[in-house]
Short mmCIF file of C-alpha atoms and ligand atoms in Angstrom, two decimals:
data_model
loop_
_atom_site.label_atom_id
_atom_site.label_comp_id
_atom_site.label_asym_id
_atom_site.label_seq_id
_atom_site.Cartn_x
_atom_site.Cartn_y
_atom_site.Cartn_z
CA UNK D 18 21.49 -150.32 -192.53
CA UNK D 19 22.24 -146.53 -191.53
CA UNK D 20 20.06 -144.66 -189.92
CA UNK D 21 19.46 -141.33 -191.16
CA UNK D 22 21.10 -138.19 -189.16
CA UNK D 23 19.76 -137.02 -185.22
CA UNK D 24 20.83 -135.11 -182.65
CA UNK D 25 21.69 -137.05 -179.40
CA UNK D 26 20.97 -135.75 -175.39
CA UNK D 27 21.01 -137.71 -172.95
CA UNK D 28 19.77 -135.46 -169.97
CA UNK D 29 20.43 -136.41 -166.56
CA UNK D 30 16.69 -135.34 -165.31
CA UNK D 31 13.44 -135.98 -165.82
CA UNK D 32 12.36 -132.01 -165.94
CA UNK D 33 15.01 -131.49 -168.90
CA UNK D 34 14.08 -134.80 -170.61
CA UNK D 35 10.37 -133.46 -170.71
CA UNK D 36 11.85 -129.73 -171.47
CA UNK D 37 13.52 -131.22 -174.38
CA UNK D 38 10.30 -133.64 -175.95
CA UNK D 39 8.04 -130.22 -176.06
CA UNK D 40 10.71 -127.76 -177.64
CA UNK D 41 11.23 -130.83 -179.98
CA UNK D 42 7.69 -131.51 -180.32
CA UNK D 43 6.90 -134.17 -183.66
CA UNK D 44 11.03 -134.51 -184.33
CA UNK D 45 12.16 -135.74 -181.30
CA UNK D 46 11.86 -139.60 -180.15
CA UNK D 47 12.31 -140.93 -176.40
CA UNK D 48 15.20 -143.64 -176.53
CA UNK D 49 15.49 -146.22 -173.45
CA UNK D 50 16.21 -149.81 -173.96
CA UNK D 51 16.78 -148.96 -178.04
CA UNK D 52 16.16 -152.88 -179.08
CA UNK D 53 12.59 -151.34 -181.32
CA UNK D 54 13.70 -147.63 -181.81
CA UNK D 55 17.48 -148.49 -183.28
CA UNK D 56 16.47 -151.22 -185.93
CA UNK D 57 13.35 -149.22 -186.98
CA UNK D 58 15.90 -146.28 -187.36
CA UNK D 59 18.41 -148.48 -189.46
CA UNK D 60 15.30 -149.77 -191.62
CA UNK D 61 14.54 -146.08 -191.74
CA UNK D 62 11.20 -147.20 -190.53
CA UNK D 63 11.29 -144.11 -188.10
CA UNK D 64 13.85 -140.90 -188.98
CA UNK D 65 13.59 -138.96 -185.30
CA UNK D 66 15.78 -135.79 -186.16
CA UNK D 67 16.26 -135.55 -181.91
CA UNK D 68 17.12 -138.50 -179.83
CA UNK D 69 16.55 -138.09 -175.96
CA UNK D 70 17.90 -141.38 -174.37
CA UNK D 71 16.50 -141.28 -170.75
CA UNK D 72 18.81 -144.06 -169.42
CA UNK D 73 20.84 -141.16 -167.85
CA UNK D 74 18.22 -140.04 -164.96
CA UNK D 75 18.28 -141.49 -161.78
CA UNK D 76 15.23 -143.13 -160.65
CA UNK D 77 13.29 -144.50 -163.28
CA UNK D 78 14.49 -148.28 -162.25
CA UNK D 79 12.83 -149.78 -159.68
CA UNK D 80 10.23 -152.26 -158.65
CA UNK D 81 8.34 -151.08 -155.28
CA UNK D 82 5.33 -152.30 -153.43
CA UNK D 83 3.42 -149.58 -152.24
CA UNK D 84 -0.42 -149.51 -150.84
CA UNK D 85 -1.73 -152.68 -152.23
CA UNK D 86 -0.30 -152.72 -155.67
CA UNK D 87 3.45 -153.13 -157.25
CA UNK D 88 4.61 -149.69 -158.87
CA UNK D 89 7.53 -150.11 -161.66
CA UNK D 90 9.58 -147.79 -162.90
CA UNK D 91 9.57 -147.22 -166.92
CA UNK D 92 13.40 -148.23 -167.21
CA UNK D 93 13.42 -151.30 -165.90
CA UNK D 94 14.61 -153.59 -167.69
CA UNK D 95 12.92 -157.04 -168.59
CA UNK D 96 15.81 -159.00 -166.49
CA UNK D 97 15.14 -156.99 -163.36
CA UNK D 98 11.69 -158.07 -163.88
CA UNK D 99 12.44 -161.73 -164.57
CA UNK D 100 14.36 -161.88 -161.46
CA UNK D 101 12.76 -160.07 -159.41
CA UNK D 102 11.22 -161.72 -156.18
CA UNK D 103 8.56 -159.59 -155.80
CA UNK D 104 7.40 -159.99 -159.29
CA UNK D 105 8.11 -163.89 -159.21
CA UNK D 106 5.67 -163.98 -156.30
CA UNK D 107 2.97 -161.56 -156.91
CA UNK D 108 2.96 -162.11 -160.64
CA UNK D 109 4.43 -165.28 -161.59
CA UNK D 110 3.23 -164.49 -165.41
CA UNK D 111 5.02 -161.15 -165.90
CA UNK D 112 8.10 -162.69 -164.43
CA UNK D 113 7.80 -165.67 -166.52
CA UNK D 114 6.83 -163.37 -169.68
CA UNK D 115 10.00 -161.35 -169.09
CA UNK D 116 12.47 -164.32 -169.10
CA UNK D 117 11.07 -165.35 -172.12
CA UNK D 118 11.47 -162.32 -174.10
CA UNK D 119 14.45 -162.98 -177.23
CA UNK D 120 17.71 -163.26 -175.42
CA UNK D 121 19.75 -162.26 -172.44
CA UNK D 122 21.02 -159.52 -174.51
CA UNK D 123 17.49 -158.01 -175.79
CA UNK D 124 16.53 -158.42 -171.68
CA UNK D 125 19.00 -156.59 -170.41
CA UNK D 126 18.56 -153.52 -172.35
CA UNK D 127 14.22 -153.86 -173.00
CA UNK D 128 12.35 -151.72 -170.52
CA UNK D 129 8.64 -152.17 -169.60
CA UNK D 130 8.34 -148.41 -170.84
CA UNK D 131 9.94 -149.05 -174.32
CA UNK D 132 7.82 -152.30 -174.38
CA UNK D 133 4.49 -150.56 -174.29
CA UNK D 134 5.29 -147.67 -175.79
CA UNK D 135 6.09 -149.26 -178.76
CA UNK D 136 3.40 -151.54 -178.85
CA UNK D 137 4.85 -153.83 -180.87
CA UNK D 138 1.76 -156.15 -182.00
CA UNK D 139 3.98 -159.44 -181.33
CA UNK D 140 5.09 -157.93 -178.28
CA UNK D 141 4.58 -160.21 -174.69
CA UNK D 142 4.81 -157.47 -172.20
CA UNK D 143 1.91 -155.67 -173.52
CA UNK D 144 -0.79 -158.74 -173.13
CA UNK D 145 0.61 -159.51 -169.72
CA UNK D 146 0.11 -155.81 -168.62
CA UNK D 147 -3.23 -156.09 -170.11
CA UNK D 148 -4.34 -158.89 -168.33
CA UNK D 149 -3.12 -158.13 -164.45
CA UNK D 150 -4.71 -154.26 -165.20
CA UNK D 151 -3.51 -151.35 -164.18
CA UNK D 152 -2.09 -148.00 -165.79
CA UNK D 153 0.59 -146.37 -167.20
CA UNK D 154 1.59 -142.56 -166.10
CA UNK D 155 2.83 -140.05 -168.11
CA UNK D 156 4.60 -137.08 -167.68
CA UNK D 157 5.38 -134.12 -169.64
CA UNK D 158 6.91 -130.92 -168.19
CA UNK D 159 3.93 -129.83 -167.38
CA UNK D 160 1.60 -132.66 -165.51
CA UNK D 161 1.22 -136.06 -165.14
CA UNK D 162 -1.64 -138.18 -165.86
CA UNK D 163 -2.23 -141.80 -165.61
CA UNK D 164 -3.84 -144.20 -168.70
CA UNK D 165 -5.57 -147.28 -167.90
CA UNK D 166 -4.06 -150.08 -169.15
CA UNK D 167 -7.50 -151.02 -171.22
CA UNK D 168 -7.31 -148.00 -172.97
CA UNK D 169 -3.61 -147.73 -173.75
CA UNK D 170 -2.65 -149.82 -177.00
CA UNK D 171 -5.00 -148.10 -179.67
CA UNK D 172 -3.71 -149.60 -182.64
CA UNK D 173 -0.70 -151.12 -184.60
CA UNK D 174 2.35 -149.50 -182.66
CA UNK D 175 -0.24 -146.53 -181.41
CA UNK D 176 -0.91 -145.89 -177.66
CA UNK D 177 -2.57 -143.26 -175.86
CA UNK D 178 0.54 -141.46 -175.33
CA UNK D 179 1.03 -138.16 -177.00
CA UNK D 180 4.65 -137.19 -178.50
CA UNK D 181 5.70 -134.65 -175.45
CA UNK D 182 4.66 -137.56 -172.99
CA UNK D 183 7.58 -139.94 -171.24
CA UNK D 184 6.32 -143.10 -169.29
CA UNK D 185 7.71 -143.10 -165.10
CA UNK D 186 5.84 -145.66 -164.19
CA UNK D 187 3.55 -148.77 -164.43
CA UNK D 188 1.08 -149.05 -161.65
CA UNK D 189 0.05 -153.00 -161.24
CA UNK D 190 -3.32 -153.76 -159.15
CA UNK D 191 -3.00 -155.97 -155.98
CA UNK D 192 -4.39 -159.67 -156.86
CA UNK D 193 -6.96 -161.07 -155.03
CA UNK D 194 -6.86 -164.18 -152.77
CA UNK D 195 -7.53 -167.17 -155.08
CA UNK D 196 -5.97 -165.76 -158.12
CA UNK D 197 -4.07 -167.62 -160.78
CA UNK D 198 -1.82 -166.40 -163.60
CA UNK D 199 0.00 -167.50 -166.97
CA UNK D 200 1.06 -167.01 -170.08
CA UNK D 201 1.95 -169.38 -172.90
CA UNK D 202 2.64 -168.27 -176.18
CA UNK D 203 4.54 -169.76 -179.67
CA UNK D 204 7.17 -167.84 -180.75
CA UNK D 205 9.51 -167.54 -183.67
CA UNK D 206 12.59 -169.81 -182.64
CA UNK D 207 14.37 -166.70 -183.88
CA UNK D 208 13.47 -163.48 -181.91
CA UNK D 209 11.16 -164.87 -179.75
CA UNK D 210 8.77 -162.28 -180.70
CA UNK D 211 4.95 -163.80 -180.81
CA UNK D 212 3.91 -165.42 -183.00
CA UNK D 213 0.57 -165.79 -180.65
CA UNK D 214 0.61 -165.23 -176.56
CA UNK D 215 -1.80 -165.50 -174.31
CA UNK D 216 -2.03 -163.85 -170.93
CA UNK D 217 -4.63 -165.53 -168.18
CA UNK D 218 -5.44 -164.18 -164.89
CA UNK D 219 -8.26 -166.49 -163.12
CA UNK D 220 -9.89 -165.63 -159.54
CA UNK D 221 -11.45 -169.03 -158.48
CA UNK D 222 -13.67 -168.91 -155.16
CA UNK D 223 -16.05 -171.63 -154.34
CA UNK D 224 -14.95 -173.35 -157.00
CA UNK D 225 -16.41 -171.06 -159.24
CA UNK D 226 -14.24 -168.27 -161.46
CA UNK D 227 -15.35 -165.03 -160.27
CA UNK D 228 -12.93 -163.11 -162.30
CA UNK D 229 -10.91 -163.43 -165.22
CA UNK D 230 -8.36 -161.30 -167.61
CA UNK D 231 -7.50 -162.68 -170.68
CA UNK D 232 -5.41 -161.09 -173.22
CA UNK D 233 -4.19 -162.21 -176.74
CA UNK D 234 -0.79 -160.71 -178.62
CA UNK D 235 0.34 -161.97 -181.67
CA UNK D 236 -2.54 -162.49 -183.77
CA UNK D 237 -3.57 -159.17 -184.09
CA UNK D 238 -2.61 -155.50 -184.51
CA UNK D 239 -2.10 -154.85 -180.81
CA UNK D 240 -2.10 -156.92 -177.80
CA UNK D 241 -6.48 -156.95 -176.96
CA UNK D 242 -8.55 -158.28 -173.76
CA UNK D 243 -10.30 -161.53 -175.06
CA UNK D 244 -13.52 -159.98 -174.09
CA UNK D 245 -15.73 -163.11 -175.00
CA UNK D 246 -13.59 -165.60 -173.49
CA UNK D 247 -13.54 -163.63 -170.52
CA UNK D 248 -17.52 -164.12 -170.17
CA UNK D 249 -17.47 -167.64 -171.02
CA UNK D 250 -15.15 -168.48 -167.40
CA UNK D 251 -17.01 -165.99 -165.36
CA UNK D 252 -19.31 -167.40 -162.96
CA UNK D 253 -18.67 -171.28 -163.91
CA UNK D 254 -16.45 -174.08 -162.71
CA UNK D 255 -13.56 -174.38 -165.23
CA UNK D 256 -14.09 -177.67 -166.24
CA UNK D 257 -11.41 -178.99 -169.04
CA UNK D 258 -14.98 -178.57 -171.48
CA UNK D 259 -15.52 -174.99 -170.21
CA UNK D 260 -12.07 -173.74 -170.83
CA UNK D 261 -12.08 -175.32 -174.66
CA UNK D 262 -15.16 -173.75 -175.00
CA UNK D 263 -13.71 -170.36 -173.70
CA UNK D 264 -10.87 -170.79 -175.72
CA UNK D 265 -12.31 -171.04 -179.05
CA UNK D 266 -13.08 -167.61 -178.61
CA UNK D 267 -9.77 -166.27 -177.85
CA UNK D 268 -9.20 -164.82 -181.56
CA UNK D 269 -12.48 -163.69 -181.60
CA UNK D 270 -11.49 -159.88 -180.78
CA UNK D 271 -8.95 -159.98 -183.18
CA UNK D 272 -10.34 -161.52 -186.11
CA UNK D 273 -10.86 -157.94 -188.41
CA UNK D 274 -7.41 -157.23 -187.69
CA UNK D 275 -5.65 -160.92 -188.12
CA UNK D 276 -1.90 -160.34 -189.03
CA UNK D 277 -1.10 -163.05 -191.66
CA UNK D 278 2.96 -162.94 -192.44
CA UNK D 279 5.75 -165.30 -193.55
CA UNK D 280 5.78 -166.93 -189.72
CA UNK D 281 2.21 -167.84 -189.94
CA UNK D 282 -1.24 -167.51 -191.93
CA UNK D 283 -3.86 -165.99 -189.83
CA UNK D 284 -6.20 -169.54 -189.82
CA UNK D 285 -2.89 -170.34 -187.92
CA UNK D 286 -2.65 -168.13 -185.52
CA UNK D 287 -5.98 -168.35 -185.02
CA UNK D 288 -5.49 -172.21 -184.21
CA UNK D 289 -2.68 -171.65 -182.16
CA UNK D 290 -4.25 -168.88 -179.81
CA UNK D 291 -6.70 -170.90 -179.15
CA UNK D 292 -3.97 -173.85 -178.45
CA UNK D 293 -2.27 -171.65 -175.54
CA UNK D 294 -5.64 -170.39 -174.44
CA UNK D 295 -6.36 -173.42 -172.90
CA UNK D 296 -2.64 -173.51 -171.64
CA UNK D 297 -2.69 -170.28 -170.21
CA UNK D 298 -6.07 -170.97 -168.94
CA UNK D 299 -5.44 -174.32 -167.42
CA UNK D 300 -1.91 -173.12 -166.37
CA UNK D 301 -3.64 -170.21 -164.35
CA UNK D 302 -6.19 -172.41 -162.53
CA UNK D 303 -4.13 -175.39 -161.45
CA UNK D 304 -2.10 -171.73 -159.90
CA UNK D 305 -5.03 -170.39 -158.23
CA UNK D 306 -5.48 -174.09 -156.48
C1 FAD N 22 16.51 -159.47 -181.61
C2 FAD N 22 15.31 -158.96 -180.86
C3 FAD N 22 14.39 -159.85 -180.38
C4 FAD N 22 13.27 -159.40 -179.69
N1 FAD N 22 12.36 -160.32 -179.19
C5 FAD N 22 11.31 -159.90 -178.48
C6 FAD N 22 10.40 -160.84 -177.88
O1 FAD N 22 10.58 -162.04 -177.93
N2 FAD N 22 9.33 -160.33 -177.21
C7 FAD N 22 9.11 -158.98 -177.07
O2 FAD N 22 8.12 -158.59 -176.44
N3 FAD N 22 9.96 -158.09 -177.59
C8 FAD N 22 11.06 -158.50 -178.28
N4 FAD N 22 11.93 -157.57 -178.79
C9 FAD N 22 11.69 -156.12 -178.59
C10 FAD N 22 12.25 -155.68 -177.26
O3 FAD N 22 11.42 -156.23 -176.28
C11 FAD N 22 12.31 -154.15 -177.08
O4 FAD N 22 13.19 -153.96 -176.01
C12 FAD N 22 11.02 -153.45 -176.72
O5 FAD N 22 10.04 -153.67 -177.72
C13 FAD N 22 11.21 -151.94 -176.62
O6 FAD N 22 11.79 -151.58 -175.40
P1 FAD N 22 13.05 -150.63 -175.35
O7 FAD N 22 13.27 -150.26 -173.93
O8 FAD N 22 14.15 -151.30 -176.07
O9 FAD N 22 12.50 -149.33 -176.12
P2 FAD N 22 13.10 -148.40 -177.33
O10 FAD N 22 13.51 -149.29 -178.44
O11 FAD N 22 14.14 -147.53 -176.74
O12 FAD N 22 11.83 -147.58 -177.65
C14 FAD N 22 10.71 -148.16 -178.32
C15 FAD N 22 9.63 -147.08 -178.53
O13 FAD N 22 9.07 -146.68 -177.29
C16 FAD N 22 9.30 -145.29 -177.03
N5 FAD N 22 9.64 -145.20 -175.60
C17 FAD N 22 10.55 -145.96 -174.95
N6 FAD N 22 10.53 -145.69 -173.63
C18 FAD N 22 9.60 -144.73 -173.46
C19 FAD N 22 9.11 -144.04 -172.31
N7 FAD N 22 9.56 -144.30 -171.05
N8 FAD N 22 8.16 -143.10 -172.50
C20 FAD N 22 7.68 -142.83 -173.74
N9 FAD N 22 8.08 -143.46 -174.86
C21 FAD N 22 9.03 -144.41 -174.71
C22 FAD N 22 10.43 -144.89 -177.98
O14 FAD N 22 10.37 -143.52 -178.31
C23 FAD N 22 10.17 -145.79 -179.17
O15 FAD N 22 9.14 -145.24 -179.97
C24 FAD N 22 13.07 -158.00 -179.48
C25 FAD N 22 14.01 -157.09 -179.97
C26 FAD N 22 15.14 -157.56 -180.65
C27 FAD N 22 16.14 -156.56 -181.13
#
């Protein structure tokens, strides 16, 4: 379990970390937390000839509040997120998803950045993104753009984000009054990873959902918005029967692309999404009060 040979900088700004991805261009590989990157390298699964580990520049750690939304830096790291009070009380899910991520270890070095950049599909961070909205911006030495979140995981470990692009920041949407969250998911006692997660973010006014985000990881090739479960709340009282109902449908975006391993078949997974649908669900409405 070696990986093959790179070259190593670690540059100590964000101008020569973006200098260095476009002379590199196609051979060189962004390294942050390293918890995907360094056991795909030792399974030779990826053979970067250029490493550029972006834990040496200042500023790319931080959790801020600014207009009416939560801005995170790409580098922070899924304990600073756990424990975070800001997080914890704006949203309870991504805290919750973050302590629940393999171990201490793994959360101390996993970044938000690394987590959907890699888009790992048993990843939790990507589903929980998905459902609170948002975007991710990217910089390369150039410009900066920012990708909305619903267009950002493409495919299996493929995002939107081109090979001279580094992630600075997530940009998380203010939630409105009357809005629940959750996320349940089954994981491998092992990693942790997925082995299904579901991400549920209810508005409830009136007594009637008005909004809601749901997003599945897990099952499929890439986390994915559970478009037809999302229809089936809107506009209704979430009665237990209701959120069954929307439930059943949970898989239904994913069922072309149903990943069927050693950890689970795929009429499995497909049971248990549906399973902590309705927890997620039910856990996000009894939140929204
Ligand atoms: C034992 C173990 C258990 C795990 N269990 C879980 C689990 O339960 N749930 C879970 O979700 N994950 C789990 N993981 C994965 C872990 O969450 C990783 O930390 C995460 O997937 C990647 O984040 P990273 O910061 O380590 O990124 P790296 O490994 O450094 O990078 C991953 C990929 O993203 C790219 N990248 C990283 N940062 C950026 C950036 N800012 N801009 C552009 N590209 C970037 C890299 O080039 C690379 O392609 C586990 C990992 C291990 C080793």
């Amino acid at each position: 379990m070696v990986t093959s040979s790179f070259d190593y900088f670690a540059p100590t700004t964000l101008d020569e970390a973006t200098s260095l991805l476009s002379r590199y261009r196609g051979e060189a590989k962004v390294l942050a937390g390293g918890h995907s990157l360094i056991p795909m390298m030792k399974l030779r699964l990826a053979e970067p000839g250029i490493l550029v580990d972006i834990g040496q520049i200042d500023g790319l750690s931080y959790i801020r509040e600014d207009g009416d939304g939560v801005s995170i830096g790409s580098m922070t790291t899924y304990r600073e997120m756990a424990t975070s009070s800001v997080i914890q009380s704006r949203y309870p899910l991504l805290a919750d998803a973050s302590s629940k991520v393999a171990d201490l270890q793994v959360r101390n070095r996993g970044t938000i950045g690394g987590s959907l950049a890699h888009s790992d599909p048993a990843g939790d961070i990507p589903a929980v993104v998905l459902a609170i909205g948002g975007s991710v911006v990217a910089r390369t030495r150039r410009s900066s753009r920012e990708i909305a979140i619903d267009r950002f995981q493409v495919d299996l470990l493929t995002t939107a984000l081109h090979d001279n692009e580094i992630i600075t920041e997530i940009k998380l949407p203010s939630l409105a009054a009357g809005t629940g969250t959750a996320y349940s998911k089954f994981h491998n006692p092992a990693s942790h990873y997925a082995i299904t997660g579901v991400a549920a973010v209810v508005t409830i006014s009136g007594g009637v959902c008005t909004e809601a985000r749901v997003a599945v990881t897990g099952a499929g090739d890439k986390a994915t918005r559970a478009r037809r479960t999302e229809r089936i709340l809107r506009g209704k009282e979430l009665t237990p029967a209701v959120i069954r109902r929307a439930a059943e449908r949970a898989a239904a975006e994913v069922e072309d692309t149903l990943n069927e391993d050693i950890h689970a078949t795929a009429e499995y997974r497909v049971h248990m999404t549906q399973v902590h649908a309705v927890k997620a669900i039910e856990a996000a409405v009894a939140a929204a009060g």
